[in-house]
């Protein structure tokens, strides 16, 4: 996730993000709601959560519906997204946001001052796939350090397997669903930004699980998947 590429893309379309995601990205709401279900299952009603790459706060909003005592800390590379997330959560669950930071996950010090063993869960939805592989492994290790013993890393990510057409299939579905946005200018604007500036780094699920285990996580498994999107979870022992 480099300055001037993916972050800039999301800065530009923060206001349109929710409409675009819910309309165009196949099974987006399912992924978000399943993330919240996993948080409730593993961590109960009052976890302390780092929403990593928070976007406009959709994952945290879903989590707070199931775990109303949760406290969330927002971190994203886009200041516009962090601002949108804070406003959204303050409106639906006042007092649930305990802090925020604008920081690029590719930077070495993005976790500065967050505290070791501070969080019950790190939740990340459709974010880590934007990191090159070395940055990805570094971020996963930092997530391990930020978690309390017994804490969970829960991440929705894109992946790609060799000889698979799932990424192409997923993109075809997105193109079809763009027609559901009634404002063609908005659809073309956001799609154009993403095609030009959004960066993805895809690898297989097994490779990602290996990197998680190398960082120290146990019970690493895929909880849910749809075409080239998978929701993985792993615990810090």
C-alpha positions as protocol buffer text, in pm:
chain_id: "A"
residue {
  index: 1
  type: UNK
  ca { x: 0 y: 0 z: 0 }
}
residue {
  index: 2
  type: UNK
  ca { x: 201 y: 293 z: -125 }
}
residue {
  index: 3
  type: UNK
  ca { x: 142 y: 665 z: -89 }
}
residue {
  index: 4
  type: UNK
  ca { x: -6 y: 802 z: -409 }
}
residue {
  index: 5
  type: UNK
  ca { x: -174 y: 476 z: -514 }
}
residue {
  index: 6
  type: UNK
  ca { x: -428 y: 282 z: -308 }
}
residue {
  index: 7
  type: UNK
  ca { x: -441 y: 541 z: -28 }
}
residue {
  index: 8
  type: UNK
  ca { x: -499 y: 824 z: -273 }
}
residue {
  index: 9
  type: UNK
  ca { x: -770 y: 623 z: -441 }
}
residue {
  index: 10
  type: UNK
  ca { x: -962 y: 587 z: -116 }
}
residue {
  index: 11
  type: UNK
  ca { x: -906 y: 949 z: -18 }
}
residue {
  index: 12
  type: UNK
  ca { x: -1073 y: 1046 z: -345 }
}
residue {
  index: 13
  type: UNK
  ca { x: -1383 y: 832 z: -309 }
}
residue {
  index: 14
  type: UNK
  ca { x: -1442 y: 810 z: 66 }
}
residue {
  index: 15
  type: UNK
  ca { x: -1786 y: 970 z: 27 }
}
residue {
  index: 16
  type: UNK
  ca { x: -1892 y: 709 z: -229 }
}
residue {
  index: 17
  type: UNK
  ca { x: -1732 y: 409 z: -61 }
}
residue {
  index: 18
  type: UNK
  ca { x: -2034 y: 259 z: 115 }
}
residue {
  index: 19
  type: UNK
  ca { x: -2262 y: 276 z: -188 }
}
residue {
  index: 20
  type: UNK
  ca { x: -1998 y: 129 z: -415 }
}
residue {
  index: 21
  type: UNK
  ca { x: -1894 y: -151 z: -180 }
}
residue {
  index: 22
  type: UNK
  ca { x: -2245 y: -265 z: -91 }
}
residue {
  index: 23
  type: UNK
  ca { x: -2369 y: -249 z: -449 }
}
residue {
  index: 24
  type: UNK
  ca { x: -2073 y: -362 z: -659 }
}
residue {
  index: 25
  type: UNK
  ca { x: -1858 y: -596 z: -447 }
}
residue {
  index: 26
  type: UNK
  ca { x: -2017 y: -945 z: -446 }
}
residue {
  index: 27
  type: UNK
  ca { x: -2102 y: -1075 z: -97 }
}
residue {
  index: 28
  type: UNK
  ca { x: -1953 y: -766 z: 71 }
}
residue {
  index: 29
  type: UNK
  ca { x: -2224 y: -751 z: 337 }
}
residue {
  index: 30
  type: UNK
  ca { x: -2187 y: -1125 z: 402 }
}
residue {
  index: 31
  type: UNK
  ca { x: -1814 y: -1083 z: 460 }
}
residue {
  index: 32
  type: UNK
  ca { x: -1866 y: -791 z: 699 }
}
residue {
  index: 33
  type: UNK
  ca { x: -2144 y: -961 z: 894 }
}
residue {
  index: 34
  type: UNK
  ca { x: -1950 y: -1287 z: 920 }
}
residue {
  index: 35
  type: UNK
  ca { x: -1655 y: -1093 z: 1059 }
}
residue {
  index: 36
  type: UNK
  ca { x: -1884 y: -957 z: 1331 }
}
residue {
  index: 37
  type: UNK
  ca { x: -2020 y: -1305 z: 1400 }
}
residue {
  index: 38
  type: UNK
  ca { x: -1668 y: -1439 z: 1451 }
}
residue {
  index: 39
  type: UNK
  ca { x: -1581 y: -1156 z: 1690 }
}
residue {
  index: 40
  type: UNK
  ca { x: -1892 y: -1235 z: 1895 }
}
residue {
  index: 41
  type: UNK
  ca { x: -1820 y: -1609 z: 1890 }
}
residue {
  index: 42
  type: UNK
  ca { x: -1457 y: -1584 z: 1997 }
}
residue {
  index: 43
  type: UNK
  ca { x: -1451 y: -1266 z: 2204 }
}
residue {
  index: 44
  type: UNK
  ca { x: -1798 y: -1199 z: 2341 }
}
residue {
  index: 45
  type: UNK
  ca { x: -1975 y: -868 z: 2383 }
}
residue {
  index: 46
  type: UNK
  ca { x: -1703 y: -631 z: 2505 }
}
residue {
  index: 47
  type: UNK
  ca { x: -1372 y: -682 z: 2317 }
}
residue {
  index: 48
  type: UNK
  ca { x: -1113 y: -416 z: 2250 }
}
residue {
  index: 49
  type: UNK
  ca { x: -1056 y: -407 z: 1875 }
}
residue {
  index: 50
  type: UNK
  ca { x: -807 y: -255 z: 1635 }
}
residue {
  index: 51
  type: UNK
  ca { x: -990 y: -196 z: 1307 }
}
residue {
  index: 52
  type: UNK
  ca { x: -693 y: -213 z: 1072 }
}
residue {
  index: 53
  type: UNK
  ca { x: -759 y: -31 z: 747 }
}
residue {
  index: 54
  type: UNK
  ca { x: -1095 y: 76 z: 887 }
}
residue {
  index: 55
  type: UNK
  ca { x: -1237 y: 237 z: 574 }
}
residue {
  index: 56
  type: UNK
  ca { x: -1563 y: 406 z: 668 }
}
residue {
  index: 57
  type: UNK
  ca { x: -1611 y: 183 z: 973 }
}
residue {
  index: 58
  type: UNK
  ca { x: -1840 y: -80 z: 825 }
}
residue {
  index: 59
  type: UNK
  ca { x: -1674 y: -373 z: 1002 }
}
residue {
  index: 60
  type: UNK
  ca { x: -1684 y: -192 z: 1335 }
}
residue {
  index: 61
  type: UNK
  ca { x: -2049 y: -97 z: 1286 }
}
residue {
  index: 62
  type: UNK
  ca { x: -2139 y: -462 z: 1224 }
}
residue {
  index: 63
  type: UNK
  ca { x: -1933 y: -573 z: 1524 }
}
residue {
  index: 64
  type: UNK
  ca { x: -2103 y: -324 z: 1754 }
}
residue {
  index: 65
  type: UNK
  ca { x: -2445 y: -457 z: 1656 }
}
residue {
  index: 66
  type: UNK
  ca { x: -2346 y: -800 z: 1790 }
}
residue {
  index: 67
  type: UNK
  ca { x: -2099 y: -689 z: 2058 }
}
residue {
  index: 68
  type: UNK
  ca { x: -2239 y: -358 z: 2185 }
}
residue {
  index: 69
  type: UNK
  ca { x: -1978 y: -325 z: 2457 }
}
residue {
  index: 70
  type: UNK
  ca { x: -1688 y: -333 z: 2211 }
}
residue {
  index: 71
  type: UNK
  ca { x: -1432 y: -53 z: 2200 }
}
residue {
  index: 72
  type: UNK
  ca { x: -1263 y: 21 z: 1867 }
}
residue {
  index: 73
  type: UNK
  ca { x: -946 y: 195 z: 1757 }
}
residue {
  index: 74
  type: UNK
  ca { x: -938 y: 306 z: 1392 }
}
residue {
  index: 75
  type: UNK
  ca { x: -629 y: 297 z: 1172 }
}
residue {
  index: 76
  type: UNK
  ca { x: -623 y: 371 z: 800 }
}
residue {
  index: 77
  type: UNK
  ca { x: -391 y: 529 z: 548 }
}
residue {
  index: 78
  type: UNK
  ca { x: -666 y: 764 z: 433 }
}
residue {
  index: 79
  type: UNK
  ca { x: -757 y: 1058 z: 656 }
}
residue {
  index: 80
  type: UNK
  ca { x: -1091 y: 1087 z: 476 }
}
residue {
  index: 81
  type: UNK
  ca { x: -1176 y: 727 z: 563 }
}
residue {
  index: 82
  type: UNK
  ca { x: -1081 y: 764 z: 929 }
}
residue {
  index: 83
  type: UNK
  ca { x: -1295 y: 1077 z: 957 }
}
residue {
  index: 84
  type: UNK
  ca { x: -1591 y: 900 z: 796 }
}
residue {
  index: 85
  type: UNK
  ca { x: -1551 y: 599 z: 1027 }
}
residue {
  index: 86
  type: UNK
  ca { x: -1541 y: 813 z: 1341 }
}
residue {
  index: 87
  type: UNK
  ca { x: -1855 y: 1001 z: 1240 }
}
residue {
  index: 88
  type: UNK
  ca { x: -2042 y: 683 z: 1150 }
}
residue {
  index: 89
  type: UNK
  ca { x: -1965 y: 501 z: 1474 }
}
residue {
  index: 90
  type: UNK
  ca { x: -2022 y: 805 z: 1694 }
}
residue {
  index: 91
  type: UNK
  ca { x: -2367 y: 833 z: 1540 }
}
residue {
  index: 92
  type: UNK
  ca { x: -2466 y: 469 z: 1601 }
}
residue {
  index: 93
  type: UNK
  ca { x: -2266 y: 390 z: 1915 }
}
residue {
  index: 94
  type: UNK
  ca { x: -2144 y: 699 z: 2102 }
}
residue {
  index: 95
  type: UNK
  ca { x: -1830 y: 644 z: 2308 }
}
residue {
  index: 96
  type: UNK
  ca { x: -1724 y: 324 z: 2132 }
}
residue {
  index: 97
  type: UNK
  ca { x: -1429 y: 481 z: 1950 }
}
residue {
  index: 98
  type: UNK
  ca { x: -1127 y: 497 z: 2179 }
}
residue {
  index: 99
  type: UNK
  ca { x: -882 y: 645 z: 1930 }
}
residue {
  index: 100
  type: UNK
  ca { x: -767 y: 667 z: 1572 }
}
residue {
  index: 101
  type: UNK
  ca { x: -458 y: 713 z: 1359 }
}
residue {
  index: 102
  type: UNK
  ca { x: -382 y: 791 z: 997 }
}
residue {
  index: 103
  type: UNK
  ca { x: -91 y: 569 z: 900 }
}
residue {
  index: 104
  type: UNK
  ca { x: 30 y: 375 z: 598 }
}
residue {
  index: 105
  type: UNK
  ca { x: 64 y: 5 z: 685 }
}
residue {
  index: 106
  type: UNK
  ca { x: 368 y: -14 z: 462 }
}
residue {
  index: 107
  type: UNK
  ca { x: 549 y: 227 z: 696 }
}
residue {
  index: 108
  type: UNK
  ca { x: 771 y: 68 z: 960 }
}
residue {
  index: 109
  type: UNK
  ca { x: 625 y: 268 z: 1249 }
}
residue {
  index: 110
  type: UNK
  ca { x: 250 y: 239 z: 1180 }
}
residue {
  index: 111
  type: UNK
  ca { x: 205 y: 62 z: 1516 }
}
residue {
  index: 112
  type: UNK
  ca { x: 403 y: 317 z: 1717 }
}
residue {
  index: 113
  type: UNK
  ca { x: 249 y: 378 z: 2059 }
}
residue {
  index: 114
  type: UNK
  ca { x: -36 y: 129 z: 2023 }
}
residue {
  index: 115
  type: UNK
  ca { x: 104 y: -91 z: 2296 }
}
residue {
  index: 116
  type: UNK
  ca { x: 208 y: -455 z: 2309 }
}
residue {
  index: 117
  type: UNK
  ca { x: -62 y: -702 z: 2404 }
}
residue {
  index: 118
  type: UNK
  ca { x: -322 y: -427 z: 2394 }
}
residue {
  index: 119
  type: UNK
  ca { x: -608 y: -565 z: 2185 }
}
residue {
  index: 120
  type: UNK
  ca { x: -845 y: -861 z: 2200 }
}
residue {
  index: 121
  type: UNK
  ca { x: -876 y: -864 z: 1822 }
}
residue {
  index: 122
  type: UNK
  ca { x: -727 y: -708 z: 1513 }
}
residue {
  index: 123
  type: UNK
  ca { x: -992 y: -697 z: 1240 }
}
residue {
  index: 124
  type: UNK
  ca { x: -906 y: -617 z: 880 }
}
residue {
  index: 125
  type: UNK
  ca { x: -1146 y: -633 z: 585 }
}
residue {
  index: 126
  type: UNK
  ca { x: -1024 y: -614 z: 224 }
}
residue {
  index: 127
  type: UNK
  ca { x: -705 y: -433 z: 324 }
}
residue {
  index: 128
  type: UNK
  ca { x: -406 y: -666 z: 361 }
}
residue {
  index: 129
  type: UNK
  ca { x: -425 y: -770 z: -5 }
}
residue {
  index: 130
  type: UNK
  ca { x: -298 y: -419 z: -91 }
}
residue {
  index: 131
  type: UNK
  ca { x: 38 y: -487 z: 77 }
}
residue {
  index: 132
  type: UNK
  ca { x: 338 y: -629 z: -103 }
}
residue {
  index: 133
  type: UNK
  ca { x: 435 y: -964 z: 44 }
}
residue {
  index: 134
  type: UNK
  ca { x: 721 y: -845 z: 265 }
}
residue {
  index: 135
  type: UNK
  ca { x: 504 y: -568 z: 409 }
}
residue {
  index: 136
  type: UNK
  ca { x: 224 y: -820 z: 455 }
}
residue {
  index: 137
  type: UNK
  ca { x: 442 y: -1051 z: 665 }
}
residue {
  index: 138
  type: UNK
  ca { x: 568 y: -757 z: 872 }
}
residue {
  index: 139
  type: UNK
  ca { x: 213 y: -634 z: 939 }
}
residue {
  index: 140
  type: UNK
  ca { x: 95 y: -981 z: 1043 }
}
residue {
  index: 141
  type: UNK
  ca { x: 384 y: -1009 z: 1291 }
}
residue {
  index: 142
  type: UNK
  ca { x: 304 y: -665 z: 1432 }
}
residue {
  index: 143
  type: UNK
  ca { x: -61 y: -770 z: 1470 }
}
residue {
  index: 144
  type: UNK
  ca { x: 56 y: -1072 z: 1671 }
}
residue {
  index: 145
  type: UNK
  ca { x: 250 y: -841 z: 1904 }
}
residue {
  index: 146
  type: UNK
  ca { x: -45 y: -602 z: 1947 }
}
residue {
  index: 147
  type: UNK
  ca { x: -278 y: -881 z: 2057 }
}
residue {
  index: 148
  type: UNK
  ca { x: -328 y: -1008 z: 2408 }
}
residue {
  index: 149
  type: UNK
  ca { x: -267 y: -1380 z: 2464 }
}
residue {
  index: 150
  type: UNK
  ca { x: -584 y: -1544 z: 2339 }
}
residue {
  index: 151
  type: UNK
  ca { x: -648 y: -1256 z: 2099 }
}
residue {
  index: 152
  type: UNK
  ca { x: -752 y: -1309 z: 1738 }
}
residue {
  index: 153
  type: UNK
  ca { x: -645 y: -1178 z: 1402 }
}
residue {
  index: 154
  type: UNK
  ca { x: -953 y: -1182 z: 1175 }
}
residue {
  index: 155
  type: UNK
  ca { x: -905 y: -1077 z: 813 }
}
residue {
  index: 156
  type: UNK
  ca { x: -1109 y: -1073 z: 494 }
}
residue {
  index: 157
  type: UNK
  ca { x: -875 y: -1079 z: 195 }
}
residue {
  index: 158
  type: UNK
  ca { x: -855 y: -1144 z: -172 }
}
residue {
  index: 159
  type: UNK
  ca { x: -643 y: -1440 z: -281 }
}
residue {
  index: 160
  type: UNK
  ca { x: -550 y: -1620 z: -602 }
}
residue {
  index: 161
  type: UNK
  ca { x: -467 y: -1984 z: -661 }
}
residue {
  index: 162
  type: UNK
  ca { x: -261 y: -2111 z: -953 }
}
residue {
  index: 163
  type: UNK
  ca { x: -462 y: -2212 z: -1259 }
}
residue {
  index: 164
  type: UNK
  ca { x: -777 y: -2062 z: -1105 }
}
residue {
  index: 165
  type: UNK
  ca { x: -1014 y: -1822 z: -1280 }
}
residue {
  index: 166
  type: UNK
  ca { x: -1178 y: -1702 z: -957 }
}
residue {
  index: 167
  type: UNK
  ca { x: -1024 y: -1352 z: -963 }
}
residue {
  index: 168
  type: UNK
  ca { x: -1140 y: -1297 z: -1319 }
}
residue {
  index: 169
  type: UNK
  ca { x: -1485 y: -1433 z: -1236 }
}
residue {
  index: 170
  type: UNK
  ca { x: -1510 y: -1201 z: -936 }
}
residue {
  index: 171
  type: UNK
  ca { x: -1412 y: -900 z: -1148 }
}
residue {
  index: 172
  type: UNK
  ca { x: -1672 y: -993 z: -1411 }
}
residue {
  index: 173
  type: UNK
  ca { x: -1939 y: -997 z: -1141 }
}
residue {
  index: 174
  type: UNK
  ca { x: -1827 y: -655 z: -1021 }
}
residue {
  index: 175
  type: UNK
  ca { x: -1854 y: -517 z: -1373 }
}
residue {
  index: 176
  type: UNK
  ca { x: -2207 y: -655 z: -1403 }
}
residue {
  index: 177
  type: UNK
  ca { x: -2312 y: -511 z: -1067 }
}
residue {
  index: 178
  type: UNK
  ca { x: -2183 y: -164 z: -1151 }
}
residue {
  index: 179
  type: UNK
  ca { x: -2494 y: -126 z: -1367 }
}
residue {
  index: 180
  type: UNK
  ca { x: -2698 y: -128 z: -1044 }
}
residue {
  index: 181
  type: UNK
  ca { x: -2555 y: 212 z: -947 }
}
residue {
  index: 182
  type: UNK
  ca { x: -2805 y: 461 z: -1081 }
}
residue {
  index: 183
  type: UNK
  ca { x: -2550 y: 741 z: -1113 }
}
residue {
  index: 184
  type: UNK
  ca { x: -2327 y: 638 z: -1408 }
}
residue {
  index: 185
  type: UNK
  ca { x: -2083 y: 922 z: -1344 }
}
residue {
  index: 186
  type: UNK
  ca { x: -2023 y: 797 z: -990 }
}
residue {
  index: 187
  type: UNK
  ca { x: -1981 y: 439 z: -1107 }
}
residue {
  index: 188
  type: UNK
  ca { x: -1734 y: 537 z: -1379 }
}
residue {
  index: 189
  type: UNK
  ca { x: -1543 y: 769 z: -1147 }
}
residue {
  index: 190
  type: UNK
  ca { x: -1487 y: 514 z: -872 }
}
residue {
  index: 191
  type: UNK
  ca { x: -1423 y: 229 z: -1112 }
}
residue {
  index: 192
  type: UNK
  ca { x: -1172 y: 441 z: -1301 }
}
residue {
  index: 193
  type: UNK
  ca { x: -987 y: 536 z: -984 }
}
residue {
  index: 194
  type: UNK
  ca { x: -964 y: 174 z: -877 }
}
residue {
  index: 195
  type: UNK
  ca { x: -852 y: 48 z: -1214 }
}
residue {
  index: 196
  type: UNK
  ca { x: -583 y: 315 z: -1237 }
}
residue {
  index: 197
  type: UNK
  ca { x: -461 y: 346 z: -879 }
}
residue {
  index: 198
  type: UNK
  ca { x: -572 y: 59 z: -654 }
}
residue {
  index: 199
  type: UNK
  ca { x: -300 y: -205 z: -612 }
}
residue {
  index: 200
  type: UNK
  ca { x: -350 y: -572 z: -521 }
}
residue {
  index: 201
  type: UNK
  ca { x: -98 y: -844 z: -437 }
}
residue {
  index: 202
  type: UNK
  ca { x: -253 y: -1187 z: -460 }
}
residue {
  index: 203
  type: UNK
  ca { x: -126 y: -1523 z: -341 }
}
residue {
  index: 204
  type: UNK
  ca { x: -288 y: -1847 z: -227 }
}
residue {
  index: 205
  type: UNK
  ca { x: -469 y: -1916 z: 100 }
}
residue {
  index: 206
  type: UNK
  ca { x: -214 y: -2175 z: 209 }
}
residue {
  index: 207
  type: UNK
  ca { x: 72 y: -1929 z: 161 }
}
residue {
  index: 208
  type: UNK
  ca { x: -104 y: -1670 z: 373 }
}
residue {
  index: 209
  type: UNK
  ca { x: -178 y: -1928 z: 643 }
}
residue {
  index: 210
  type: UNK
  ca { x: 191 y: -2020 z: 645 }
}
residue {
  index: 211
  type: UNK
  ca { x: 291 y: -1658 z: 697 }
}
residue {
  index: 212
  type: UNK
  ca { x: 43 y: -1629 z: 985 }
}
residue {
  index: 213
  type: UNK
  ca { x: 186 y: -1940 z: 1153 }
}
residue {
  index: 214
  type: UNK
  ca { x: 541 y: -1813 z: 1105 }
}
residue {
  index: 215
  type: UNK
  ca { x: 433 y: -1496 z: 1290 }
}
residue {
  index: 216
  type: UNK
  ca { x: 322 y: -1715 z: 1583 }
}
residue {
  index: 217
  type: UNK
  ca { x: -51 y: -1760 z: 1521 }
}
residue {
  index: 218
  type: UNK
  ca { x: -221 y: -2092 z: 1590 }
}
residue {
  index: 219
  type: UNK
  ca { x: -559 y: -2240 z: 1487 }
}
residue {
  index: 220
  type: UNK
  ca { x: -522 y: -2058 z: 1156 }
}
residue {
  index: 221
  type: UNK
  ca { x: -814 y: -2146 z: 932 }
}
residue {
  index: 222
  type: UNK
  ca { x: -1045 y: -2016 z: 662 }
}
residue {
  index: 223
  type: UNK
  ca { x: -1385 y: -1953 z: 819 }
}
residue {
  index: 224
  type: UNK
  ca { x: -1569 y: -1838 z: 504 }
}
residue {
  index: 225
  type: UNK
  ca { x: -1489 y: -1784 z: 140 }
}
residue {
  index: 226
  type: UNK
  ca { x: -1651 y: -1673 z: -183 }
}
residue {
  index: 227
  type: UNK
  ca { x: -1473 y: -1705 z: -516 }
}
residue {
  index: 228
  type: UNK
  ca { x: -1144 y: -1519 z: -455 }
}
residue {
  index: 229
  type: UNK
  ca { x: -1237 y: -1369 z: -115 }
}
residue {
  index: 230
  type: UNK
  ca { x: -1154 y: -1555 z: 207 }
}
residue {
  index: 231
  type: UNK
  ca { x: -1211 y: -1475 z: 574 }
}
residue {
  index: 232
  type: UNK
  ca { x: -925 y: -1614 z: 785 }
}
residue {
  index: 233
  type: UNK
  ca { x: -879 y: -1626 z: 1161 }
}
residue {
  index: 234
  type: UNK
  ca { x: -589 y: -1713 z: 1387 }
}
residue {
  index: 235
  type: UNK
  ca { x: -525 y: -1691 z: 1761 }
}
residue {
  index: 236
  type: UNK
  ca { x: -226 y: -1565 z: 1956 }
}
residue {
  index: 237
  type: UNK
  ca { x: -155 y: -1845 z: 2208 }
}
